[in-house]
CSV table of C-alpha atoms in Angstrom, one decimal:
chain,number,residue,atom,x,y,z
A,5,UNK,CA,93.5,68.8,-219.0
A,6,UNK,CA,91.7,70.8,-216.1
A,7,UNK,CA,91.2,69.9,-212.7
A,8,UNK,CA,89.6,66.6,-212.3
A,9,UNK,CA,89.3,65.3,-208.8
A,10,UNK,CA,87.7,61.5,-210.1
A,11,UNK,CA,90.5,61.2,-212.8
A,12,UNK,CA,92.9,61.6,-209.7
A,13,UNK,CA,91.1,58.8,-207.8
A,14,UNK,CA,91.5,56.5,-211.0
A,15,UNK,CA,95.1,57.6,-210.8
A,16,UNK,CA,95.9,57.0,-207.1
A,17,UNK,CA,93.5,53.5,-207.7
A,18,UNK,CA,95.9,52.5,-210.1
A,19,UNK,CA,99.2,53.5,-208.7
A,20,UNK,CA,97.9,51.4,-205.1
A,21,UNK,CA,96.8,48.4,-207.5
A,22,UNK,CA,100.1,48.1,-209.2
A,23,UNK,CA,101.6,48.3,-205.9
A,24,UNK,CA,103.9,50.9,-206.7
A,25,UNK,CA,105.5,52.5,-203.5
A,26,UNK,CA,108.0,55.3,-204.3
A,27,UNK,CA,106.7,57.8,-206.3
A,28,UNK,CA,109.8,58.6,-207.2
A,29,UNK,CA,110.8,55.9,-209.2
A,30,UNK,CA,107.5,56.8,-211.1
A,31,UNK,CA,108.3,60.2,-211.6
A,32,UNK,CA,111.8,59.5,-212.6
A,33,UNK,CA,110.1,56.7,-215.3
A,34,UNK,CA,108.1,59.5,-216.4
A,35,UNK,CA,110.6,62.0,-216.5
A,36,UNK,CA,108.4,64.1,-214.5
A,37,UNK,CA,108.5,65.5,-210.9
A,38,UNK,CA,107.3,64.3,-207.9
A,39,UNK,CA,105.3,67.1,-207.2
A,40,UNK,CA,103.8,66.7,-211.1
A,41,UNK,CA,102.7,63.0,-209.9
A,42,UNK,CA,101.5,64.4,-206.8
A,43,UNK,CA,99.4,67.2,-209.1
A,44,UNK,CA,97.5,64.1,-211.1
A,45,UNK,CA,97.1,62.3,-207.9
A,46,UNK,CA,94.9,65.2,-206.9
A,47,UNK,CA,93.0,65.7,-209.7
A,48,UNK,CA,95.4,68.8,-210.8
A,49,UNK,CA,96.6,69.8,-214.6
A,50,UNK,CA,98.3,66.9,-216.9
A,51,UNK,CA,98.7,66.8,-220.4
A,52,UNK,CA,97.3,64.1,-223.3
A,53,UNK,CA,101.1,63.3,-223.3
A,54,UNK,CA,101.8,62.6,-219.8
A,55,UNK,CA,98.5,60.7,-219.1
A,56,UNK,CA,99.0,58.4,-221.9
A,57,UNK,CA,102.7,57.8,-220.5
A,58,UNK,CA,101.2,57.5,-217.1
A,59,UNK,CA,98.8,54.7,-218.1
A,60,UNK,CA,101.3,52.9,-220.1
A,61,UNK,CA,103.9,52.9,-217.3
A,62,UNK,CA,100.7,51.0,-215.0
A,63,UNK,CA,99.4,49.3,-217.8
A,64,UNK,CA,95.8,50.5,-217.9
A,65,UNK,CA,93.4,51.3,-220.1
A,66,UNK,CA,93.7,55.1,-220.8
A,67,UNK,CA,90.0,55.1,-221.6
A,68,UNK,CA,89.5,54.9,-217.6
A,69,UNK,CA,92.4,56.6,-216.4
A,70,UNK,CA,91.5,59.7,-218.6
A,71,UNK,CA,87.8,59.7,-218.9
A,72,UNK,CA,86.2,56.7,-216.2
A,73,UNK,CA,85.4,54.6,-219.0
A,74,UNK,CA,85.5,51.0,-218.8
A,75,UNK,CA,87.6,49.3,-216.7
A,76,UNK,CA,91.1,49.7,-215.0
A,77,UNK,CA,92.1,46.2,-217.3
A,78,UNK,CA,89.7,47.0,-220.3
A,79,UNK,CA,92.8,47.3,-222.6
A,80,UNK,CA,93.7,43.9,-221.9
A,81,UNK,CA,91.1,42.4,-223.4
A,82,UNK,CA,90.7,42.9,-226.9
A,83,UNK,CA,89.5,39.5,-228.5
A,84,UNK,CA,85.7,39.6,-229.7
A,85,UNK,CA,84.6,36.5,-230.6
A,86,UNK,CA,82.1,36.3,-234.4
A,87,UNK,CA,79.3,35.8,-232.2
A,88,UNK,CA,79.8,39.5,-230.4
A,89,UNK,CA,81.0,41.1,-233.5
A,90,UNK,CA,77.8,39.7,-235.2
A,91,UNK,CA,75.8,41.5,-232.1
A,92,UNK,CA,77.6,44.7,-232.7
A,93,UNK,CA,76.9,45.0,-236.1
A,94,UNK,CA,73.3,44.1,-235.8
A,95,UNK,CA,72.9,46.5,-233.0
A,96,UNK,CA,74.3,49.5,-235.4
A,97,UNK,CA,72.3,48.6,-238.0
A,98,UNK,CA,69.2,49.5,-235.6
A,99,UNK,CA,67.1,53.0,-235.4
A,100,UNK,CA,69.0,55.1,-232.8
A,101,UNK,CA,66.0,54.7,-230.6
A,102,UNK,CA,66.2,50.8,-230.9
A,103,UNK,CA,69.7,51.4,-229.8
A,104,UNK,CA,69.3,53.2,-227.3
A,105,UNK,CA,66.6,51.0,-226.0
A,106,UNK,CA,68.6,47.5,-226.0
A,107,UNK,CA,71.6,50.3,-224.5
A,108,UNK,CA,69.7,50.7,-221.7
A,109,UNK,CA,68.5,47.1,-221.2
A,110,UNK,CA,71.6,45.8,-221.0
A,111,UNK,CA,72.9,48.4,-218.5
A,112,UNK,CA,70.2,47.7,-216.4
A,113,UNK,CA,71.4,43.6,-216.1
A,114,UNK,CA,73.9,43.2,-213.4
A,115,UNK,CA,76.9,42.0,-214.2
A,116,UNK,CA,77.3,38.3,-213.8
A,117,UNK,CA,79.3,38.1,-210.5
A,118,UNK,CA,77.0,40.1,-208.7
A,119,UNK,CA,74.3,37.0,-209.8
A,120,UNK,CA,75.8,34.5,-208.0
């Protein structure tokens, strides 16, 4: 994958949130280099093989670590209750400009701790 300076950001985020201190002991999990960790830190080449190890290693969603999508913990939370899946089926049964519409309305509602 090419230089991406925001996919090293998710990957220094989630190195500091898992707390881990030596980068060694990652790299040598890995079966990588330090100076290959230090690469993805700063945005530099990695393969589909290595970031997929990588976010298995810190238990995040590969989603975000690869593309910003989601959250850090998205992967962690895979239950949908029949309410929601009746939602999403609804909601692809829709004109795409429907979609897109009620898309757009529910980006634009904060999400519920910033209510409070």
């Amino acid at each position: 994958m090419a230089h991406d300076p925001a996919r090293g950001r998710r990957i220094r985020q989630a190195i500091s949130q898992r707390k881990i201190r030596k980068v060694h002991a990652l790299a040598a999990e890995l079966n990588v280099s330090v100076a290959a960790v230090s690469r993805w830190q700063n945005g530099g080449h990695t393969s589909l093989e290595s970031v997929s190890a990588l976010a298995r290693v810190l238990d995040v969603s590969l989603d975000w670590l690869l593309l910003g999508r989601g959250t850090m913990d998205w992967h962690q939370d895979s239950t949908i209750s029949a309410t929601e899946l009746q939602w999403v089926l609804a909601l692809r049964s829709r004109p795409a400009t429907i979609r897109s519409r009620l898309l757009d309305l529910l980006e634009a509602i904060p999400p519920e701790q910033s209510l409070r």
